[in-house]
Each structure stands twice: as structure tokens, then as C-alpha cells.
Amino acid sequence: MPIATKSKRTVRQKAKGPIDPGVGLKIRELRSSRGMTQAELAGPDFTKGFISLLETGRTRASLRAANILAGRLGVDLTDLLSAPTAAEQDQEFMLLRAEQELRAGGHEVAAQIASQWTKRSRGVLRARFQRLHARALIESSRSPEAVQLLDQAVRSFRSLGAKDLLARTLFDLARAHARLDTPGEAVRYALEAEHALQAGDVIDRTLELDIHQVLAGLYVRLGDLSSADLRAERARVLAEDIADPNVLAKLYAALAMTRFEQGDKETALAYARKSL
């Protein structure tokens, strides 16, 4: 006789009351600032899909689930479930506004906004304003001031466990030192940012491409042409995969220069033609 088997029961939790999207946004911000993936936050108790639905406000967490997530994120349950304050919403909005100004070339406006709102913020938001202020100063050729702000942001991100933001800020420090004509320090910070990428603290192929590009230029300045050529080649492969024609043009021009310096004029000409 066939052996009777019990069918598995799927436990479904019916959402009670309206879903508060603020809780999901807070979970996403806390997870990102700690450099955690959705799978890492889910752990053995939840699925990655559940975390995604939770962060985008399409489902709600039970009190038990929220307590587990709060423990993994290192915050109190009451802090996790509390909605963002009006002040926090204002700060997030101004961060986005300053970022838009920076991308549009309004470096001075971005720096002014970041400077004003740094004084009104604390914790990770304060460090994010400091980093944005520093990036605006770098574009305005005020790198000495930028380095001071970035050093403060690095200490804050490190103490808060914000691995993703820490890696990006280390790369900002590399750019600032490159502008200050201290290529040795710039290489050190760029390599630290690269190590964070390799460790999985941040997953961003554009950042990886930027690091290779910056290192290629720095190694040329240091006279290490073989390392410069290696970095430029790695950047070229990434750029071709990402398919950014402007980036590719700059990379081919950089490769042309390093090959010309090495005496390989035939290859230098070939790269120079490709850059056009």
C-alpha cells in the first residue's frame, strides 16, 4: 500500500492595517549603510524576496520578524518601527537636491547646501553631507578642504559600519589627493577602495572602472608605466562591457600615451585612432 504523506502547509500572514512604507525605507537605509546585501539581512529566517517586498513597501513584517531584523541591523525595535521624522525627511531631500546640483555642474551651490545642512544633521546623514560637500570642493579645485571633510566622513562611516559609503569615500580621498599632486597617497586610498570592492563591501562596476582609470593615471605620474598599462587595459575591458563610448575614448587616449612612453609607437597610434 502506498505510504500516506502529509502535504506541507504554507503559513500565510495576513497584513493587518495599512502598510507603512517608512519602515521599509528605514530598513533599506540601515542595511545599505552597513554594507549588507538583502540576502545577508534575510539570513536563514527570511527570503531575499521578502526583504525586497518589505523595503519597497509591498508587505509588512510581523513583530517577531521586525525584532529579528532590528537585531541584525543593530538598532532597537522601537527605532526600527518609528517613522522617519520630518527633520530626517528634510535632510534626505536636501541631500538629493545637492546631488542634483553637483551632477549638473553647480559645484558652489552643492557645497553651500551641504555646508548648511551638515550643521543640522547627525550620524550617517551628517557624514553623507560631509562627503557630498567634499566632492563639490574637489570639483571646485579646493582639495585641501575636501580632504579634511573626507577624513571626518571616513571616521564616521567606519564607526557606523557603513561599508558601502566608506569604500566610496576612500575613492573620493584618492581623487582629492590626486588633485593635490600627492600621487602616493592617492594610490594608497584607491587601493583601499579596491580592496573593499574585492571584499564585497560594495558592488559597483562603475566604481571599479573609475578606480582602474584613476590608478592608471597615477601610475603614469609615478613612472610605473607597466602598472599604468595593466590598469588601463582592465578599465578598457570593463568599459567595453558597460558600453560607455565617452569612457572608452578617454581610455584609448590614456593607453596611447602609455604605449608611446614605452616606445611602442605602432600600438600607440592604433589606440590614438580608436580614441577618435
CSV table of N, CA and C in Angstrom, one decimal, residues 112-230:
chain,number,residue,atom,x,y,z
A,112,GLN,N,27.4,74.8,-0.9
A,112,GLN,CA,26.7,75.6,0.1
A,112,GLN,C,25.5,74.9,0.8
A,113,ILE,N,24.8,74.1,0.0
A,113,ILE,CA,23.7,73.3,0.6
A,113,ILE,C,24.3,72.3,1.6
A,114,ALA,N,25.3,71.6,1.2
A,114,ALA,CA,25.9,70.6,2.1
A,114,ALA,C,26.5,71.2,3.3
A,115,SER,N,27.1,72.3,3.2
A,115,SER,CA,27.7,73.0,4.4
A,115,SER,C,26.6,73.4,5.4
A,116,GLN,N,25.5,74.0,4.9
A,116,GLN,CA,24.4,74.4,5.8
A,116,GLN,C,23.8,73.2,6.5
A,117,TRP,N,23.6,72.1,5.7
A,117,TRP,CA,22.8,71.0,6.3
A,117,TRP,C,23.7,70.1,7.1
A,118,THR,N,25.0,70.1,7.0
A,118,THR,CA,25.9,69.3,7.8
A,118,THR,C,25.6,69.7,9.3
A,119,LYS,N,25.5,71.0,9.5
A,119,LYS,CA,25.3,71.5,10.9
A,119,LYS,C,24.0,71.1,11.5
A,120,ARG,N,23.0,70.7,10.7
A,120,ARG,CA,21.7,70.3,11.2
A,120,ARG,C,21.5,68.8,11.3
A,121,SER,N,22.5,68.1,10.9
A,121,SER,CA,22.4,66.6,10.8
A,121,SER,C,23.3,65.9,11.8
A,122,ARG,N,23.1,64.6,12.0
A,122,ARG,CA,23.9,63.8,12.9
A,122,ARG,C,24.0,62.4,12.3
A,123,GLY,N,24.9,61.6,12.8
A,123,GLY,CA,25.0,60.2,12.4
A,123,GLY,C,25.4,60.1,10.9
A,124,VAL,N,24.8,59.1,10.3
A,124,VAL,CA,25.2,58.8,8.9
A,124,VAL,C,24.8,59.9,8.0
A,125,LEU,N,23.7,60.6,8.3
A,125,LEU,CA,23.3,61.7,7.4
A,125,LEU,C,24.3,62.9,7.4
A,126,ARG,N,24.8,63.2,8.6
A,126,ARG,CA,25.9,64.2,8.7
A,126,ARG,C,27.1,63.8,7.9
A,127,ALA,N,27.5,62.6,8.0
A,127,ALA,CA,28.7,62.1,7.2
A,127,ALA,C,28.4,62.1,5.7
A,128,ARG,N,27.2,61.8,5.3
A,128,ARG,CA,26.8,61.9,3.9
A,128,ARG,C,26.9,63.4,3.4
A,129,PHE,N,26.5,64.3,4.2
A,129,PHE,CA,26.6,65.7,3.8
A,129,PHE,C,28.0,66.1,3.7
A,130,GLN,N,28.9,65.7,4.6
A,130,GLN,CA,30.3,66.0,4.6
A,130,GLN,C,30.9,65.5,3.3
A,131,ARG,N,30.6,64.2,3.0
A,131,ARG,CA,31.1,63.6,1.8
A,131,ARG,C,30.7,64.4,0.5
A,132,LEU,N,29.4,64.8,0.5
A,132,LEU,CA,28.9,65.5,-0.7
A,132,LEU,C,29.6,66.9,-0.8
A,133,HIS,N,29.7,67.5,0.4
A,133,HIS,CA,30.4,68.8,0.4
A,133,HIS,C,31.8,68.7,-0.1
A,134,ALA,N,32.5,67.6,0.3
A,134,ALA,CA,33.9,67.4,-0.2
A,134,ALA,C,34.0,67.2,-1.7
A,135,ARG,N,33.1,66.4,-2.2
A,135,ARG,CA,33.0,66.1,-3.6
A,135,ARG,C,32.8,67.4,-4.4
A,136,ALA,N,32.0,68.3,-3.9
A,136,ALA,CA,31.8,69.6,-4.6
A,136,ALA,C,33.1,70.4,-4.5
A,137,LEU,N,33.8,70.4,-3.4
A,137,LEU,CA,35.0,71.1,-3.3
A,137,LEU,C,36.1,70.6,-4.2
A,138,ILE,N,36.1,69.3,-4.4
A,138,ILE,CA,37.1,68.7,-5.3
A,138,ILE,C,36.9,69.3,-6.7
A,139,GLU,N,35.6,69.3,-7.1
A,139,GLU,CA,35.3,69.8,-8.5
A,139,GLU,C,35.6,71.3,-8.6
A,140,SER,N,35.6,72.0,-7.4
A,140,SER,CA,35.9,73.4,-7.4
A,140,SER,C,37.4,73.7,-7.2
A,141,SER,N,38.2,72.7,-7.3
A,141,SER,CA,39.7,72.8,-7.1
A,141,SER,C,40.0,73.3,-5.7
A,142,ARG,N,39.3,72.8,-4.7
A,142,ARG,CA,39.6,73.1,-3.3
A,142,ARG,C,39.8,71.8,-2.5
A,143,SER,N,40.8,71.1,-3.0
A,143,SER,CA,41.0,69.7,-2.4
A,143,SER,C,41.5,69.7,-1.0
A,144,PRO,N,42.3,70.7,-0.5
A,144,PRO,CA,42.8,70.7,0.9
A,144,PRO,C,41.6,70.6,1.8
A,145,GLU,N,40.6,71.5,1.6
A,145,GLU,CA,39.4,71.5,2.4
A,145,GLU,C,38.6,70.2,2.3
A,146,ALA,N,38.6,69.6,1.1
A,146,ALA,CA,37.9,68.4,0.8
A,146,ALA,C,38.5,67.2,1.6
A,147,VAL,N,39.8,67.2,1.7
A,147,VAL,CA,40.5,66.1,2.4
A,147,VAL,C,40.1,66.1,3.9
A,148,GLN,N,40.0,67.3,4.5
A,148,GLN,CA,39.6,67.3,5.9
A,148,GLN,C,38.2,66.8,6.1
A,149,LEU,N,37.3,67.2,5.2
A,149,LEU,CA,35.9,66.7,5.4
A,149,LEU,C,35.8,65.2,5.1
A,150,LEU,N,36.5,64.7,4.1
A,150,LEU,CA,36.5,63.3,3.8
A,150,LEU,C,37.1,62.5,4.9
A,151,ASP,N,38.2,63.0,5.6
A,151,ASP,CA,38.7,62.3,6.7
A,151,ASP,C,37.7,62.1,7.9
A,152,GLN,N,36.9,63.2,8.1
A,152,GLN,CA,35.9,63.1,9.1
A,152,GLN,C,34.8,62.1,8.7
A,153,ALA,N,34.4,62.1,7.4
A,153,ALA,CA,33.4,61.2,7.0
A,153,ALA,C,33.8,59.8,7.0
A,154,VAL,N,35.1,59.5,6.7
A,154,VAL,CA,35.6,58.2,6.8
A,154,VAL,C,35.5,57.6,8.2
A,155,ARG,N,35.9,58.5,9.2
A,155,ARG,CA,35.8,58.0,10.6
A,155,ARG,C,34.4,57.7,11.0
A,156,SER,N,33.5,58.5,10.5
A,156,SER,CA,32.1,58.3,10.9
A,156,SER,C,31.5,57.0,10.2
A,157,PHE,N,31.8,56.9,8.9
A,157,PHE,CA,31.3,55.7,8.3
A,157,PHE,C,31.9,54.4,8.8
A,158,ARG,N,33.2,54.5,9.2
A,158,ARG,CA,33.8,53.3,9.8
A,158,ARG,C,33.2,52.9,11.1
A,159,SER,N,33.0,53.9,12.0
A,159,SER,CA,32.4,53.7,13.3
A,159,SER,C,30.9,53.2,13.2
A,160,LEU,N,30.2,53.6,12.2
A,160,LEU,CA,28.8,53.2,12.0
A,160,LEU,C,28.7,51.9,11.2
A,161,GLY,N,29.8,51.4,10.7
A,161,GLY,CA,29.8,50.1,9.9
A,161,GLY,C,29.2,50.3,8.6
A,162,ALA,N,29.2,51.5,8.0
A,162,ALA,CA,28.7,51.8,6.7
A,162,ALA,C,29.7,51.5,5.6
A,163,LYS,N,29.8,50.2,5.3
A,163,LYS,CA,30.9,49.8,4.4
A,163,LYS,C,30.8,50.3,3.0
A,164,ASP,N,29.6,50.4,2.5
A,164,ASP,CA,29.4,50.9,1.1
A,164,ASP,C,29.9,52.3,1.0
A,165,LEU,N,29.4,53.2,1.9
A,165,LEU,CA,29.8,54.6,1.9
A,165,LEU,C,31.2,54.8,2.2
A,166,LEU,N,31.8,53.9,3.1
A,166,LEU,CA,33.2,54.0,3.4
A,166,LEU,C,34.1,53.8,2.2
A,167,ALA,N,33.7,52.8,1.4
A,167,ALA,CA,34.5,52.5,0.2
A,167,ALA,C,34.5,53.6,-0.8
A,168,ARG,N,33.3,54.2,-1.0
A,168,ARG,CA,33.2,55.3,-1.9
A,168,ARG,C,33.9,56.6,-1.4
A,169,THR,N,33.9,56.8,-0.1
A,169,THR,CA,34.6,57.9,0.4
A,169,THR,C,36.1,57.8,0.3
A,170,LEU,N,36.6,56.5,0.5
A,170,LEU,CA,38.1,56.3,0.3
A,170,LEU,C,38.5,56.6,-1.2
A,171,PHE,N,37.6,56.3,-2.1
A,171,PHE,CA,37.9,56.7,-3.5
A,171,PHE,C,37.9,58.2,-3.7
A,172,ASP,N,37.0,58.9,-3.0
A,172,ASP,CA,37.0,60.3,-3.1
A,172,ASP,C,38.3,60.9,-2.5
A,173,LEU,N,38.8,60.3,-1.5
A,173,LEU,CA,40.1,60.7,-0.9
A,173,LEU,C,41.2,60.5,-2.0
A,174,ALA,N,41.1,59.4,-2.7
A,174,ALA,CA,42.1,59.2,-3.8
A,174,ALA,C,42.1,60.3,-4.8
A,175,ARG,N,40.9,60.7,-5.2
A,175,ARG,CA,40.7,61.8,-6.2
A,175,ARG,C,41.2,63.1,-5.6
A,176,ALA,N,40.9,63.4,-4.4
A,176,ALA,CA,41.4,64.6,-3.7
A,176,ALA,C,42.9,64.7,-3.7
A,177,HIS,N,43.5,63.6,-3.3
A,177,HIS,CA,45.0,63.6,-3.2
A,177,HIS,C,45.6,63.7,-4.6
A,178,ALA,N,44.9,63.1,-5.6
A,178,ALA,CA,45.4,63.2,-7.0
A,178,ALA,C,45.4,64.7,-7.4
A,179,ARG,N,44.4,65.5,-7.0
A,179,ARG,CA,44.3,66.9,-7.3
A,179,ARG,C,45.4,67.7,-6.6
A,180,LEU,N,45.8,67.2,-5.4
A,180,LEU,CA,46.8,67.9,-4.6
A,180,LEU,C,48.2,67.5,-5.0
A,181,ASP,N,48.3,66.7,-6.1
A,181,ASP,CA,49.6,66.3,-6.6
A,181,ASP,C,50.4,65.5,-5.5
A,182,THR,N,49.7,64.6,-4.8
A,182,THR,CA,50.3,63.6,-3.9
A,182,THR,C,49.9,62.2,-4.3
A,183,PRO,N,50.5,61.8,-5.5
A,183,PRO,CA,50.1,60.5,-6.1
A,183,PRO,C,50.3,59.3,-5.2
A,184,GLY,N,51.3,59.3,-4.3
A,184,GLY,CA,51.5,58.2,-3.4
A,184,GLY,C,50.3,58.0,-2.5
A,185,GLU,N,49.8,59.0,-1.9
A,185,GLU,CA,48.7,59.0,-1.0
A,185,GLU,C,47.4,58.6,-1.8
A,186,ALA,N,47.3,59.1,-3.0
A,186,ALA,CA,46.2,58.9,-3.9
A,186,ALA,C,46.1,57.4,-4.2
A,187,VAL,N,47.2,56.8,-4.5
A,187,VAL,CA,47.3,55.3,-4.9
A,187,VAL,C,46.9,54.5,-3.6
A,188,ARG,N,47.4,54.9,-2.5
A,188,ARG,CA,47.0,54.2,-1.2
A,188,ARG,C,45.5,54.1,-1.0
A,189,TYR,N,44.9,55.3,-1.1
A,189,TYR,CA,43.4,55.3,-0.9
A,189,TYR,C,42.6,54.6,-2.0
A,190,ALA,N,43.1,54.7,-3.2
A,190,ALA,CA,42.4,54.0,-4.3
A,190,ALA,C,42.5,52.5,-4.1
A,191,LEU,N,43.7,52.0,-3.7
A,191,LEU,CA,43.9,50.6,-3.4
A,191,LEU,C,43.0,50.1,-2.2
A,192,GLU,N,42.8,51.0,-1.2
A,192,GLU,CA,41.9,50.6,-0.1
A,192,GLU,C,40.5,50.5,-0.6
A,193,ALA,N,40.1,51.4,-1.5
A,193,ALA,CA,38.7,51.3,-2.1
A,193,ALA,C,38.6,50.0,-2.9
A,194,GLU,N,39.6,49.7,-3.7
A,194,GLU,CA,39.6,48.5,-4.5
A,194,GLU,C,39.5,47.3,-3.6
A,195,HIS,N,40.2,47.3,-2.5
A,195,HIS,CA,40.1,46.1,-1.5
A,195,HIS,C,38.7,46.0,-1.0
A,196,ALA,N,38.0,47.1,-0.7
A,196,ALA,CA,36.7,47.0,-0.2
A,196,ALA,C,35.8,46.4,-1.3
A,197,LEU,N,36.0,46.7,-2.6
A,197,LEU,CA,35.3,46.1,-3.7
A,197,LEU,C,35.5,44.6,-3.7
A,198,GLN,N,36.7,44.2,-3.6
A,198,GLN,CA,37.1,42.8,-3.7
A,198,GLN,C,36.5,42.0,-2.5
A,199,ALA,N,36.4,42.7,-1.4
A,199,ALA,CA,35.8,42.0,-0.2
A,199,ALA,C,34.3,42.0,-0.2
A,200,GLY,N,33.7,42.6,-1.2
A,200,GLY,CA,32.2,42.6,-1.3
A,200,GLY,C,31.5,43.6,-0.5
A,201,ASP,N,32.3,44.6,0.0
A,201,ASP,CA,31.7,45.6,0.8
A,201,ASP,C,30.8,46.5,0.0
A,202,VAL,N,31.1,46.6,-1.3
A,202,VAL,CA,30.3,47.4,-2.2
A,202,VAL,C,30.4,46.7,-3.6
A,203,ILE,N,29.3,46.6,-4.3
A,203,ILE,CA,29.2,46.0,-5.6
A,203,ILE,C,28.8,47.1,-6.6
A,204,ASP,N,29.8,47.6,-7.4
A,204,ASP,CA,29.5,48.7,-8.3
A,204,ASP,C,30.6,48.7,-9.4
A,205,ARG,N,30.2,48.2,-10.6
A,205,ARG,CA,31.1,48.1,-11.7
A,205,ARG,C,31.6,49.5,-12.2
A,206,THR,N,30.8,50.5,-12.0
A,206,THR,CA,31.2,51.8,-12.4
A,206,THR,C,32.3,52.3,-11.5
A,207,LEU,N,32.2,52.1,-10.2
A,207,LEU,CA,33.2,52.5,-9.3
A,207,LEU,C,34.5,51.7,-9.5
A,208,GLU,N,34.3,50.4,-9.9
A,208,GLU,CA,35.5,49.6,-10.2
A,208,GLU,C,36.2,50.2,-11.4
A,209,LEU,N,35.5,50.6,-12.4
A,209,LEU,CA,36.0,51.2,-13.6
A,209,LEU,C,36.8,52.5,-13.3
A,210,ASP,N,36.1,53.3,-12.4
A,210,ASP,CA,36.7,54.6,-12.0
A,210,ASP,C,38.1,54.4,-11.3
A,211,ILE,N,38.1,53.4,-10.4
A,211,ILE,CA,39.3,53.1,-9.7
A,211,ILE,C,40.5,52.7,-10.6
A,212,HIS,N,40.2,51.8,-11.6
A,212,HIS,CA,41.2,51.4,-12.6
A,212,HIS,C,41.7,52.7,-13.4
A,213,GLN,N,40.7,53.5,-13.8
A,213,GLN,CA,41.1,54.7,-14.5
A,213,GLN,C,42.0,55.6,-13.7
A,214,VAL,N,41.7,55.9,-12.5
A,214,VAL,CA,42.4,56.8,-11.7
A,214,VAL,C,43.8,56.2,-11.4
A,215,LEU,N,43.9,54.9,-11.1
A,215,LEU,CA,45.1,54.2,-10.8
A,215,LEU,C,46.0,54.3,-12.1
A,216,ALA,N,45.5,54.1,-13.2
A,216,ALA,CA,46.3,54.2,-14.5
A,216,ALA,C,46.9,55.5,-14.6
A,217,GLY,N,46.2,56.6,-14.4
A,217,GLY,CA,46.8,57.9,-14.5
A,217,GLY,C,47.8,58.2,-13.4
A,218,LEU,N,47.6,57.7,-12.2
A,218,LEU,CA,48.5,57.9,-11.1
A,218,LEU,C,49.8,57.1,-11.3
A,219,TYR,N,49.7,55.9,-11.8
A,219,TYR,CA,50.9,55.2,-12.1
A,219,TYR,C,51.8,55.8,-13.2
A,220,VAL,N,51.1,56.5,-14.2
A,220,VAL,CA,51.9,57.2,-15.2
A,220,VAL,C,52.7,58.3,-14.5
A,221,ARG,N,52.0,59.0,-13.6
A,221,ARG,CA,52.7,60.1,-12.9
A,221,ARG,C,53.8,59.7,-12.0
A,222,LEU,N,53.7,58.4,-11.5
A,222,LEU,CA,54.8,57.9,-10.7
A,222,LEU,C,55.9,57.2,-11.5
A,223,GLY,N,55.7,57.1,-12.9
A,223,GLY,CA,56.7,56.5,-13.7
A,223,GLY,C,56.6,55.0,-13.8
A,224,ASP,N,55.5,54.4,-13.3
A,224,ASP,CA,55.3,53.0,-13.3
A,224,ASP,C,54.4,52.6,-14.5
A,225,LEU,N,55.0,52.6,-15.7
A,225,LEU,CA,54.2,52.5,-16.9
A,225,LEU,C,53.6,51.1,-17.1
A,226,SER,N,54.3,50.1,-16.6
A,226,SER,CA,53.8,48.7,-16.8
A,226,SER,C,52.5,48.6,-16.0
A,227,SER,N,52.5,49.1,-14.7
A,227,SER,CA,51.3,49.1,-13.9
A,227,SER,C,50.2,50.0,-14.5
A,228,ALA,N,50.6,51.1,-15.1
A,228,ALA,CA,49.6,52.0,-15.7
A,228,ALA,C,48.9,51.3,-16.9
A,229,ASP,N,49.7,50.6,-17.7
A,229,ASP,CA,49.2,49.9,-18.8
A,229,ASP,C,48.2,48.8,-18.4
A,230,LEU,N,48.6,48.1,-17.3
A,230,LEU,CA,47.8,47.0,-16.8
A,230,LEU,C,46.4,47.5,-16.4
